Amino acid sequence: MADGGDEPDEAEELSGRQKAEIAKWFLANAPAGEIHYVAKDVRSILGDDGIYEMAAAEAYPVYNKAHLIALQMPDRSGDVLITAYGELDKNNYFDPRTAQVATVDHVKQVCINVRPASDEELPSPYIDEFRGTLADELSKYVGETYPKGTCAVYCISGKDAEGPGADFEFVIVISAAKYSPQNFCNGRWQSIWNVDFKDDPQLVEIKGKILVGSHYFEEGNVHLDAKNEFKDSTIFQSPEDCAASITNIICHIETEFMASLEASYVHLPDTTFKDLRRKLPVTRTLFPWHNTLQFSLTRDITRELEIGQ
């Protein structure tokens, strides 16, 4: 009997490394506040603790830094932000507010130890005066604006300057989150501001970006991802005047950005939701969005029932 043809090859089994890479992608891209829920499902699907732990060890640090999560220190002296600007190595993060270094467990998302920062890890007294004054002003603003917000000011350039005549640069990180899984909604606010102090023109240049992400998943799966970038500048003055001016600029920009988000929600039915509607409905008749006043339920009923005639 003639052979009717070769049987199709069975799909090749993925290697452990390939499975770990796929699992890592799902973990690292989990919505704000939901990585533990994703991890539970991923672990169940894999059915292999070794592969899961390999993926988790790589994904959690990426996720934690991307979401700028804040972890409470064991001595309750405050929260340390998990950010690349304070990263000394994979598990140790510098907290400029308390001048401490926190050791964290990324997978458990807890801070397990703290130690005082060394002299080499700290900026000079001249730089720290600018940094500390700015951090104090920002803390007041963040505390009043974001119910669960955390901020930190890092010196990323020129931290050894001993006095006037030098350029230096700070990075301001503001992170706030609101998790309400019982209401099927989680969200996070992040803003990162590069503040470049230029001595020669006596100018402070400010460049920032704001990222907002939220996830609503009651009987659906709706994501909001908003991002915008900004620029501004102010005069290089005393630490106190610089702190007040920079904080006012950030406050003004972030307030306007939040107002623009709220305005976009008001117009969602006429913009985004309208675009989601099928272009050509089942009736094959396009809905005249440009002139909705021509439709009147009362007029149609009156005409159908011949009322008043």
PDB file of C-alpha atoms in Angstrom:
ATOM      1  CA  MET A   1       0.000   0.000   0.000  1.00  0.00           C
ATOM      2  CA  ALA A   2       1.445   3.339  -1.045  1.00  0.00           C
ATOM      3  CA  ASP A   3       2.422   5.812   1.647  1.00  0.00           C
ATOM      4  CA  GLY A   4       0.037   8.716   1.639  1.00  0.00           C
ATOM      5  CA  GLY A   5       2.741  11.113   2.858  1.00  0.00           C
ATOM      6  CA  ASP A   6       4.828  11.854   5.906  1.00  0.00           C
ATOM      7  CA  GLU A   7       3.080  12.544   9.175  1.00  0.00           C
ATOM      8  CA  PRO A   8       3.458  16.210  10.290  1.00  0.00           C
ATOM      9  CA  ASP A   9       6.248  16.758  12.772  1.00  0.00           C
ATOM     10  CA  GLU A  10       5.151  17.218  16.345  1.00  0.00           C
ATOM     11  CA  ALA A  11       5.859  20.621  17.856  1.00  0.00           C
ATOM     12  CA  GLU A  12       9.239  20.740  19.492  1.00  0.00           C
ATOM     13  CA  GLU A  13       9.245  20.992  23.271  1.00  0.00           C
ATOM     14  CA  LEU A  14      10.476  24.349  24.521  1.00  0.00           C
ATOM     15  CA  SER A  15      13.667  24.321  26.518  1.00  0.00           C
ATOM     16  CA  GLY A  16      13.729  25.402  30.158  1.00  0.00           C
ATOM     17  CA  ARG A  17      15.479  28.620  29.181  1.00  0.00           C
ATOM     18  CA  GLN A  18      12.821  29.429  26.577  1.00  0.00           C
ATOM     19  CA  LYS A  19      10.030  28.796  29.064  1.00  0.00           C
ATOM     20  CA  ALA A  20      11.792  31.037  31.578  1.00  0.00           C
ATOM     21  CA  GLU A  21      12.082  33.847  29.009  1.00  0.00           C
ATOM     22  CA  ILE A  22       8.366  33.661  28.220  1.00  0.00           C
ATOM     23  CA  ALA A  23       7.497  33.630  31.920  1.00  0.00           C
ATOM     24  CA  LYS A  24       9.869  36.553  32.496  1.00  0.00           C
ATOM     25  CA  TRP A  25       8.065  38.604  29.831  1.00  0.00           C
ATOM     26  CA  PHE A  26       4.657  38.057  31.442  1.00  0.00           C
ATOM     27  CA  LEU A  27       5.987  38.944  34.893  1.00  0.00           C
ATOM     28  CA  ALA A  28       7.893  42.039  33.792  1.00  0.00           C
ATOM     29  CA  ASN A  29       4.873  43.354  31.866  1.00  0.00           C
ATOM     30  CA  ALA A  30       2.316  42.832  34.618  1.00  0.00           C
ATOM     31  CA  PRO A  31       0.125  45.904  35.336  1.00  0.00           C
ATOM     32  CA  ALA A  32       0.881  48.088  38.353  1.00  0.00           C
ATOM     33  CA  GLY A  33       0.402  46.211  41.619  1.00  0.00           C
ATOM     34  CA  GLU A  34      -0.502  42.940  39.938  1.00  0.00           C
ATOM     35  CA  ILE A  35       2.762  41.055  39.509  1.00  0.00           C
ATOM     36  CA  HIS A  36       1.978  38.689  42.403  1.00  0.00           C
ATOM     37  CA  TYR A  37      -1.316  37.681  40.754  1.00  0.00           C
ATOM     38  CA  VAL A  38       0.438  37.119  37.434  1.00  0.00           C
ATOM     39  CA  ALA A  39       3.205  35.179  39.204  1.00  0.00           C
ATOM     40  CA  LYS A  40       0.687  32.807  40.774  1.00  0.00           C
ATOM     41  CA  ASP A  41      -0.801  31.954  37.375  1.00  0.00           C
ATOM     42  CA  VAL A  42       2.586  31.705  35.652  1.00  0.00           C
ATOM     43  CA  ARG A  43       3.881  29.353  38.321  1.00  0.00           C
ATOM     44  CA  SER A  44       0.802  27.157  37.978  1.00  0.00           C
ATOM     45  CA  ILE A  45       1.092  27.007  34.182  1.00  0.00           C
ATOM     46  CA  LEU A  46       4.811  26.207  34.223  1.00  0.00           C
ATOM     47  CA  GLY A  47       4.461  23.407  36.758  1.00  0.00           C
ATOM     48  CA  ASP A  48       8.192  23.665  37.419  1.00  0.00           C
ATOM     49  CA  ASP A  49       9.406  25.624  40.433  1.00  0.00           C
ATOM     50  CA  GLY A  50      12.975  25.716  39.147  1.00  0.00           C
ATOM     51  CA  ILE A  51      12.020  27.438  35.886  1.00  0.00           C
ATOM     52  CA  TYR A  52       9.650  29.800  37.688  1.00  0.00           C
ATOM     53  CA  GLU A  53      12.301  30.865  40.195  1.00  0.00           C
ATOM     54  CA  MET A  54      14.756  31.466  37.347  1.00  0.00           C
ATOM     55  CA  ALA A  55      12.236  33.731  35.615  1.00  0.00           C
ATOM     56  CA  ALA A  56      11.174  35.506  38.803  1.00  0.00           C
ATOM     57  CA  ALA A  57      14.763  36.276  39.831  1.00  0.00           C
ATOM     58  CA  GLU A  58      15.240  38.141  36.550  1.00  0.00           C
ATOM     59  CA  ALA A  59      11.783  39.680  36.117  1.00  0.00           C
ATOM     60  CA  TYR A  60      11.090  41.142  39.561  1.00  0.00           C
ATOM     61  CA  PRO A  61      14.084  43.566  39.613  1.00  0.00           C
ATOM     62  CA  VAL A  62      13.076  44.822  36.164  1.00  0.00           C
ATOM     63  CA  TYR A  63       9.448  45.247  37.243  1.00  0.00           C
ATOM     64  CA  ASN A  64      10.292  46.915  40.555  1.00  0.00           C
ATOM     65  CA  LYS A  65      12.566  49.506  38.920  1.00  0.00           C
ATOM     66  CA  ALA A  66      10.160  50.145  36.047  1.00  0.00           C
ATOM     67  CA  HIS A  67       7.305  50.829  38.479  1.00  0.00           C
ATOM     68  CA  LEU A  68       9.484  52.774  40.946  1.00  0.00           C
ATOM     69  CA  ILE A  69       8.028  50.863  43.862  1.00  0.00           C
ATOM     70  CA  ALA A  70       8.628  52.112  47.412  1.00  0.00           C
ATOM     71  CA  LEU A  71       9.613  49.681  50.176  1.00  0.00           C
ATOM     72  CA  GLN A  72       9.454  50.457  53.873  1.00  0.00           C
ATOM     73  CA  MET A  73      12.756  50.193  55.729  1.00  0.00           C
ATOM     74  CA  PRO A  74      12.958  47.773  58.670  1.00  0.00           C
ATOM     75  CA  ASP A  75      13.685  50.604  61.131  1.00  0.00           C
ATOM     76  CA  ARG A  76      10.586  52.467  59.852  1.00  0.00           C
ATOM     77  CA  SER A  77      12.701  55.526  59.060  1.00  0.00           C
ATOM     78  CA  GLY A  78      10.950  55.854  55.725  1.00  0.00           C
ATOM     79  CA  ASP A  79      10.575  54.283  52.297  1.00  0.00           C
ATOM     80  CA  VAL A  80      13.321  53.568  49.792  1.00  0.00           C
ATOM     81  CA  LEU A  81      12.502  53.904  46.106  1.00  0.00           C
ATOM     82  CA  ILE A  82      13.634  51.099  43.836  1.00  0.00           C
ATOM     83  CA  THR A  83      15.095  53.096  40.968  1.00  0.00           C
ATOM     84  CA  ALA A  84      18.119  52.925  38.704  1.00  0.00           C
ATOM     85  CA  TYR A  85      19.293  56.297  40.051  1.00  0.00           C
ATOM     86  CA  GLY A  86      19.836  54.861  43.539  1.00  0.00           C
ATOM     87  CA  GLU A  87      20.953  51.378  42.498  1.00  0.00           C
ATOM     88  CA  LEU A  88      24.373  50.422  43.861  1.00  0.00           C
ATOM     89  CA  ASP A  89      24.062  46.793  42.808  1.00  0.00           C
ATOM     90  CA  LYS A  90      21.241  44.353  42.142  1.00  0.00           C
ATOM     91  CA  ASN A  91      19.994  44.241  45.741  1.00  0.00           C
ATOM     92  CA  ASN A  92      21.290  47.477  47.318  1.00  0.00           C
ATOM     93  CA  TYR A  93      19.695  50.898  46.847  1.00  0.00           C
ATOM     94  CA  PHE A  94      20.782  54.282  48.171  1.00  0.00           C
ATOM     95  CA  ASP A  95      18.153  56.402  49.918  1.00  0.00           C
ATOM     96  CA  PRO A  96      19.330  60.037  49.795  1.00  0.00           C
ATOM     97  CA  ARG A  97      16.750  61.263  52.322  1.00  0.00           C
ATOM     98  CA  THR A  98      18.070  59.144  55.191  1.00  0.00           C
ATOM     99  CA  ALA A  99      21.633  58.713  53.803  1.00  0.00           C
ATOM    100  CA  GLN A 100      21.236  54.957  54.118  1.00  0.00           C
ATOM    101  CA  VAL A 101      21.668  51.967  51.835  1.00  0.00           C
ATOM    102  CA  ALA A 102      18.806  49.463  51.826  1.00  0.00           C
ATOM    103  CA  THR A 103      19.155  45.790  50.940  1.00  0.00           C
ATOM    104  CA  VAL A 104      16.000  44.458  49.310  1.00  0.00           C
ATOM    105  CA  ASP A 105      14.466  41.134  48.368  1.00  0.00           C
ATOM    106  CA  HIS A 106      13.033  41.839  44.917  1.00  0.00           C
ATOM    107  CA  VAL A 107      10.764  38.796  44.668  1.00  0.00           C
ATOM    108  CA  LYS A 108       9.196  39.314  48.104  1.00  0.00           C
ATOM    109  CA  GLN A 109       9.245  43.094  47.566  1.00  0.00           C
ATOM    110  CA  VAL A 110      10.538  43.835  51.060  1.00  0.00           C
ATOM    111  CA  CYS A 111      13.502  45.703  52.517  1.00  0.00           C
ATOM    112  CA  ILE A 112      15.496  43.295  54.669  1.00  0.00           C
ATOM    113  CA  ASN A 113      18.369  45.447  55.946  1.00  0.00           C
ATOM    114  CA  VAL A 114      19.772  48.990  56.050  1.00  0.00           C
ATOM    115  CA  ARG A 115      23.210  50.432  56.697  1.00  0.00           C
ATOM    116  CA  PRO A 116      24.611  53.983  56.802  1.00  0.00           C
ATOM    117  CA  ALA A 117      25.926  55.188  53.456  1.00  0.00           C
ATOM    118  CA  SER A 118      29.701  55.553  53.164  1.00  0.00           C
ATOM    119  CA  ASP A 119      31.398  58.903  52.544  1.00  0.00           C
ATOM    120  CA  GLU A 120      32.075  57.871  48.941  1.00  0.00           C
ATOM    121  CA  GLU A 121      28.362  57.290  48.372  1.00  0.00           C
ATOM    122  CA  LEU A 122      27.340  60.709  49.706  1.00  0.00           C
ATOM    123  CA  PRO A 123      27.554  64.086  47.927  1.00  0.00           C
ATOM    124  CA  SER A 124      29.672  66.927  49.277  1.00  0.00           C
ATOM    125  CA  PRO A 125      28.148  69.269  51.909  1.00  0.00           C
ATOM    126  CA  TYR A 126      27.796  72.023  49.262  1.00  0.00           C
ATOM    127  CA  ILE A 127      25.834  69.773  46.903  1.00  0.00           C
ATOM    128  CA  ASP A 128      23.813  68.184  49.693  1.00  0.00           C
ATOM    129  CA  GLU A 129      22.617  71.595  50.843  1.00  0.00           C
ATOM    130  CA  PHE A 130      20.981  72.135  47.440  1.00  0.00           C
ATOM    131  CA  ARG A 131      19.758  68.549  47.309  1.00  0.00           C
ATOM    132  CA  GLY A 132      18.378  68.429  50.858  1.00  0.00           C
ATOM    133  CA  THR A 133      16.589  71.781  50.609  1.00  0.00           C
ATOM    134  CA  LEU A 134      14.984  70.734  47.332  1.00  0.00           C
ATOM    135  CA  ALA A 135      13.990  67.348  48.796  1.00  0.00           C
ATOM    136  CA  ASP A 136      12.287  69.056  51.762  1.00  0.00           C
ATOM    137  CA  GLU A 137      10.236  71.333  49.489  1.00  0.00           C
ATOM    138  CA  LEU A 138       9.242  68.456  47.233  1.00  0.00           C
ATOM    139  CA  SER A 139       8.244  66.292  50.198  1.00  0.00           C
ATOM    140  CA  LYS A 140       5.738  68.950  51.269  1.00  0.00           C
ATOM    141  CA  TYR A 141       4.309  69.142  47.752  1.00  0.00           C
ATOM    142  CA  VAL A 142       4.110  65.366  47.290  1.00  0.00           C
ATOM    143  CA  GLY A 143       2.573  64.883  50.735  1.00  0.00           C
ATOM    144  CA  GLU A 144      -0.200  67.363  49.903  1.00  0.00           C
ATOM    145  CA  THR A 145      -0.795  66.144  46.342  1.00  0.00           C
ATOM    146  CA  TYR A 146      -0.405  62.359  46.385  1.00  0.00           C
ATOM    147  CA  PRO A 147      -2.044  60.391  49.247  1.00  0.00           C
ATOM    148  CA  LYS A 148       0.484  57.567  48.919  1.00  0.00           C
ATOM    149  CA  GLY A 149       3.346  59.342  47.206  1.00  0.00           C
ATOM    150  CA  THR A 150       7.100  59.062  47.716  1.00  0.00           C
ATOM    151  CA  CYS A 151       9.839  61.276  46.315  1.00  0.00           C
ATOM    152  CA  ALA A 152      13.633  61.306  46.279  1.00  0.00           C
ATOM    153  CA  VAL A 153      16.322  63.608  44.902  1.00  0.00           C
ATOM    154  CA  TYR A 154      19.506  61.980  43.591  1.00  0.00           C
ATOM    155  CA  CYS A 155      22.726  63.701  42.544  1.00  0.00           C
ATOM    156  CA  ILE A 156      23.863  62.028  39.319  1.00  0.00           C
ATOM    157  CA  SER A 157      26.621  64.434  38.297  1.00  0.00           C
ATOM    158  CA  GLY A 158      29.090  66.708  40.112  1.00  0.00           C
ATOM    159  CA  LYS A 159      28.423  65.317  43.587  1.00  0.00           C
ATOM    160  CA  ASP A 160      31.970  66.104  44.753  1.00  0.00           C
ATOM    161  CA  ALA A 161      31.788  69.870  44.039  1.00  0.00           C
ATOM    162  CA  GLU A 162      32.971  71.794  47.086  1.00  0.00           C
ATOM    163  CA  GLY A 163      31.599  75.238  46.263  1.00  0.00           C
ATOM    164  CA  PRO A 164      30.328  77.698  43.621  1.00  0.00           C
ATOM    165  CA  GLY A 165      31.813  77.509  40.136  1.00  0.00           C
ATOM    166  CA  ALA A 166      30.848  73.913  39.340  1.00  0.00           C
ATOM    167  CA  ASP A 167      28.007  72.361  37.390  1.00  0.00           C
ATOM    168  CA  PHE A 168      25.946  69.536  38.869  1.00  0.00           C
ATOM    169  CA  GLU A 169      22.776  67.622  38.104  1.00  0.00           C
ATOM    170  CA  PHE A 170      19.953  66.137  40.151  1.00  0.00           C
ATOM    171  CA  VAL A 171      17.221  63.666  39.284  1.00  0.00           C
ATOM    172  CA  ILE A 172      13.894  64.005  41.059  1.00  0.00           C
ATOM    173  CA  VAL A 173      11.744  60.884  41.244  1.00  0.00           C
ATOM    174  CA  ILE A 174       8.100  61.037  42.303  1.00  0.00           C
ATOM    175  CA  SER A 175       6.144  57.801  42.606  1.00  0.00           C
ATOM    176  CA  ALA A 176       2.592  57.253  43.797  1.00  0.00           C
ATOM    177  CA  ALA A 177       0.275  54.265  43.561  1.00  0.00           C
ATOM    178  CA  LYS A 178      -3.284  53.358  44.392  1.00  0.00           C
ATOM    179  CA  TYR A 179      -4.184  49.678  44.441  1.00  0.00           C
ATOM    180  CA  SER A 180      -7.798  48.623  44.774  1.00  0.00           C
ATOM    181  CA  PRO A 181      -8.019  45.050  43.456  1.00  0.00           C
ATOM    182  CA  GLN A 182     -11.285  44.487  45.335  1.00  0.00           C
ATOM    183  CA  ASN A 183     -12.729  47.159  43.041  1.00  0.00           C
ATOM    184  CA  PHE A 184     -10.909  45.746  40.009  1.00  0.00           C
ATOM    185  CA  CYS A 185      -8.735  48.823  39.579  1.00  0.00           C
ATOM    186  CA  ASN A 186      -5.022  49.574  40.093  1.00  0.00           C
ATOM    187  CA  GLY A 187      -2.948  52.539  39.034  1.00  0.00           C
ATOM    188  CA  ARG A 188       0.411  54.279  39.346  1.00  0.00           C
ATOM    189  CA  TRP A 189       1.797  57.784  38.788  1.00  0.00           C
ATOM    190  CA  GLN A 190       5.477  58.360  37.977  1.00  0.00           C
ATOM    191  CA  SER A 191       7.334  61.563  37.211  1.00  0.00           C
ATOM    192  CA  ILE A 192      11.074  61.901  36.663  1.00  0.00           C
ATOM    193  CA  TRP A 193      12.755  65.305  36.471  1.00  0.00           C
ATOM    194  CA  ASN A 194      16.335  66.025  35.422  1.00  0.00           C
ATOM    195  CA  VAL A 195      17.503  69.280  37.012  1.00  0.00           C
ATOM    196  CA  ASP A 196      20.755  70.593  35.512  1.00  0.00           C
ATOM    197  CA  PHE A 197      22.493  73.386  37.456  1.00  0.00           C
ATOM    198  CA  LYS A 198      24.726  75.417  35.107  1.00  0.00           C
ATOM    199  CA  ASP A 199      27.062  77.809  36.921  1.00  0.00           C
ATOM    200  CA  ASP A 200      28.335  79.825  33.951  1.00  0.00           C
ATOM    201  CA  PRO A 201      24.999  81.148  32.628  1.00  0.00           C
ATOM    202  CA  GLN A 202      23.537  80.911  36.171  1.00  0.00           C
ATOM    203  CA  LEU A 203      20.704  78.805  34.844  1.00  0.00           C
ATOM    204  CA  VAL A 204      18.822  75.719  36.008  1.00  0.00           C
ATOM    205  CA  GLU A 205      17.361  73.621  33.174  1.00  0.00           C
ATOM    206  CA  ILE A 206      14.491  71.270  33.999  1.00  0.00           C
ATOM    207  CA  LYS A 207      13.458  68.357  31.805  1.00  0.00           C
ATOM    208  CA  GLY A 208      10.793  65.937  32.919  1.00  0.00           C
ATOM    209  CA  LYS A 209       8.514  63.148  31.888  1.00  0.00           C
ATOM    210  CA  ILE A 210       5.266  61.960  33.449  1.00  0.00           C
ATOM    211  CA  LEU A 211       3.943  58.431  33.073  1.00  0.00           C
ATOM    212  CA  VAL A 212       0.504  57.342  34.246  1.00  0.00           C
ATOM    213  CA  GLY A 213      -0.758  53.784  34.053  1.00  0.00           C
ATOM    214  CA  SER A 214      -4.018  52.280  35.256  1.00  0.00           C
ATOM    215  CA  HIS A 215      -5.782  48.968  34.796  1.00  0.00           C
ATOM    216  CA  TYR A 216      -9.516  48.357  35.149  1.00  0.00           C
ATOM    217  CA  PHE A 217     -10.578  44.744  34.846  1.00  0.00           C
ATOM    218  CA  GLU A 218     -14.168  44.252  35.992  1.00  0.00           C
ATOM    219  CA  GLU A 219     -15.789  42.135  33.262  1.00  0.00           C
ATOM    220  CA  GLY A 220     -13.194  43.475  30.840  1.00  0.00           C
ATOM    221  CA  ASN A 221      -9.598  44.537  30.452  1.00  0.00           C
ATOM    222  CA  VAL A 222      -9.035  48.277  30.038  1.00  0.00           C
ATOM    223  CA  HIS A 223      -5.594  49.903  30.243  1.00  0.00           C
ATOM    224  CA  LEU A 224      -4.674  53.573  30.367  1.00  0.00           C
ATOM    225  CA  ASP A 225      -1.103  54.508  29.504  1.00  0.00           C
ATOM    226  CA  ALA A 226      -0.361  58.224  29.307  1.00  0.00           C
ATOM    227  CA  LYS A 227       3.039  59.822  28.842  1.00  0.00           C
ATOM    228  CA  ASN A 228       4.285  63.339  28.215  1.00  0.00           C
ATOM    229  CA  GLU A 229       7.573  65.245  28.364  1.00  0.00           C
ATOM    230  CA  PHE A 230       8.234  68.801  29.508  1.00  0.00           C
ATOM    231  CA  LYS A 231      10.960  71.460  29.596  1.00  0.00           C
ATOM    232  CA  ASP A 232      11.423  74.613  31.638  1.00  0.00           C
ATOM    233  CA  SER A 233      14.151  76.656  33.319  1.00  0.00           C
ATOM    234  CA  THR A 234      14.803  79.015  36.195  1.00  0.00           C
ATOM    235  CA  ILE A 235      17.625  81.161  37.584  1.00  0.00           C
ATOM    236  CA  PHE A 236      20.502  79.586  39.542  1.00  0.00           C
ATOM    237  CA  GLN A 237      19.991  81.120  43.000  1.00  0.00           C
ATOM    238  CA  SER A 238      20.460  80.161  46.642  1.00  0.00           C
ATOM    239  CA  PRO A 239      19.484  76.616  47.723  1.00  0.00           C
ATOM    240  CA  GLU A 240      16.230  77.880  49.262  1.00  0.00           C
ATOM    241  CA  ASP A 241      15.213  79.986  46.244  1.00  0.00           C
ATOM    242  CA  CYS A 242      16.132  77.227  43.797  1.00  0.00           C
ATOM    243  CA  ALA A 243      14.129  74.684  45.780  1.00  0.00           C
ATOM    244  CA  ALA A 244      11.032  76.899  45.848  1.00  0.00           C
ATOM    245  CA  SER A 245      11.276  77.769  42.149  1.00  0.00           C
ATOM    246  CA  ILE A 246      11.859  74.188  40.959  1.00  0.00           C
ATOM    247  CA  THR A 247       9.031  72.838  43.119  1.00  0.00           C
ATOM    248  CA  ASN A 248       6.634  75.488  41.814  1.00  0.00           C
ATOM    249  CA  ILE A 249       7.495  74.584  38.212  1.00  0.00           C
ATOM    250  CA  ILE A 250       6.932  70.881  38.840  1.00  0.00           C
ATOM    251  CA  CYS A 251       3.693  71.576  40.720  1.00  0.00           C
ATOM    252  CA  HIS A 252       2.379  73.754  37.877  1.00  0.00           C
ATOM    253  CA  ILE A 253       3.250  71.227  35.146  1.00  0.00           C
ATOM    254  CA  GLU A 254       1.860  68.219  36.996  1.00  0.00           C
ATOM    255  CA  THR A 255      -1.348  70.050  37.924  1.00  0.00           C
ATOM    256  CA  GLU A 256      -1.923  71.017  34.281  1.00  0.00           C
ATOM    257  CA  PHE A 257      -1.204  67.465  33.145  1.00  0.00           C
ATOM    258  CA  MET A 258      -3.734  66.032  35.613  1.00  0.00           C
ATOM    259  CA  ALA A 259      -6.297  68.589  34.465  1.00  0.00           C
ATOM    260  CA  SER A 260      -5.736  67.542  30.849  1.00  0.00           C
ATOM    261  CA  LEU A 261      -6.309  63.895  31.802  1.00  0.00           C
ATOM    262  CA  GLU A 262      -9.566  64.763  33.536  1.00  0.00           C
ATOM    263  CA  ALA A 263     -10.682  66.760  30.500  1.00  0.00           C
ATOM    264  CA  SER A 264      -9.960  63.806  28.225  1.00  0.00           C
ATOM    265  CA  TYR A 265     -12.202  61.591  30.380  1.00  0.00           C
ATOM    266  CA  VAL A 266     -15.093  64.024  29.872  1.00  0.00           C
ATOM    267  CA  HIS A 267     -14.728  63.743  26.095  1.00  0.00           C
ATOM    268  CA  LEU A 268     -14.243  59.969  25.984  1.00  0.00           C
ATOM    269  CA  PRO A 269     -17.800  59.270  24.669  1.00  0.00           C
ATOM    270  CA  ASP A 270     -17.268  61.655  21.745  1.00  0.00           C
ATOM    271  CA  THR A 271     -13.724  60.576  20.918  1.00  0.00           C
ATOM    272  CA  THR A 272     -12.330  57.223  22.013  1.00  0.00           C
ATOM    273  CA  PHE A 273     -15.622  55.381  22.497  1.00  0.00           C
ATOM    274  CA  LYS A 274     -16.908  56.759  19.209  1.00  0.00           C
ATOM    275  CA  ASP A 275     -13.839  55.369  17.434  1.00  0.00           C
ATOM    276  CA  LEU A 276     -14.487  51.960  18.965  1.00  0.00           C
ATOM    277  CA  ARG A 277     -17.902  51.766  17.307  1.00  0.00           C
ATOM    278  CA  ARG A 278     -17.983  49.814  14.060  1.00  0.00           C
ATOM    279  CA  LYS A 279     -17.653  52.078  11.049  1.00  0.00           C
ATOM    280  CA  LEU A 280     -20.464  50.379   9.140  1.00  0.00           C
ATOM    281  CA  PRO A 281     -23.123  48.888  11.437  1.00  0.00           C
ATOM    282  CA  VAL A 282     -25.337  45.920  10.685  1.00  0.00           C
ATOM    283  CA  THR A 283     -27.991  48.223   9.180  1.00  0.00           C
ATOM    284  CA  ARG A 284     -25.382  49.324   6.609  1.00  0.00           C
ATOM    285  CA  THR A 285     -26.215  52.918   7.527  1.00  0.00           C
ATOM    286  CA  LEU A 286     -23.576  55.182   9.014  1.00  0.00           C
ATOM    287  CA  PHE A 287     -24.552  57.085  12.125  1.00  0.00           C
ATOM    288  CA  PRO A 288     -24.342  60.872  11.497  1.00  0.00           C
ATOM    289  CA  TRP A 289     -22.141  61.850  14.409  1.00  0.00           C
ATOM    290  CA  HIS A 290     -21.767  65.361  12.979  1.00  0.00           C
ATOM    291  CA  ASN A 291     -25.505  66.075  13.321  1.00  0.00           C
ATOM    292  CA  THR A 292     -27.138  64.106  16.127  1.00  0.00           C
ATOM    293  CA  LEU A 293     -29.849  66.782  16.631  1.00  0.00           C
ATOM    294  CA  GLN A 294     -31.803  65.385  13.702  1.00  0.00           C
ATOM    295  CA  PHE A 295     -32.713  62.393  15.864  1.00  0.00           C
ATOM    296  CA  SER A 296     -35.628  62.865  18.237  1.00  0.00           C
ATOM    297  CA  LEU A 297     -37.377  59.936  19.896  1.00  0.00           C
ATOM    298  CA  THR A 298     -40.435  62.076  20.697  1.00  0.00           C
ATOM    299  CA  ARG A 299     -40.749  63.278  17.107  1.00  0.00           C
ATOM    300  CA  ASP A 300     -40.389  59.757  15.730  1.00  0.00           C
ATOM    301  CA  ILE A 301     -43.035  58.346  18.065  1.00  0.00           C
ATOM    302  CA  THR A 302     -45.393  61.209  17.254  1.00  0.00           C
ATOM    303  CA  ARG A 303     -45.009  60.596  13.549  1.00  0.00           C
ATOM    304  CA  GLU A 304     -45.462  56.828  13.884  1.00  0.00           C
ATOM    305  CA  LEU A 305     -48.641  57.142  15.959  1.00  0.00           C
ATOM    306  CA  GLU A 306     -49.904  60.104  13.949  1.00  0.00           C
ATOM    307  CA  ILE A 307     -50.501  62.027  17.164  1.00  0.00           C
ATOM    308  CA  GLY A 308     -51.948  65.472  16.676  1.00  0.00           C
ATOM    309  CA  GLN A 309     -53.172  64.767  13.164  1.00  0.00           C
TER     310      GLN A 309
END
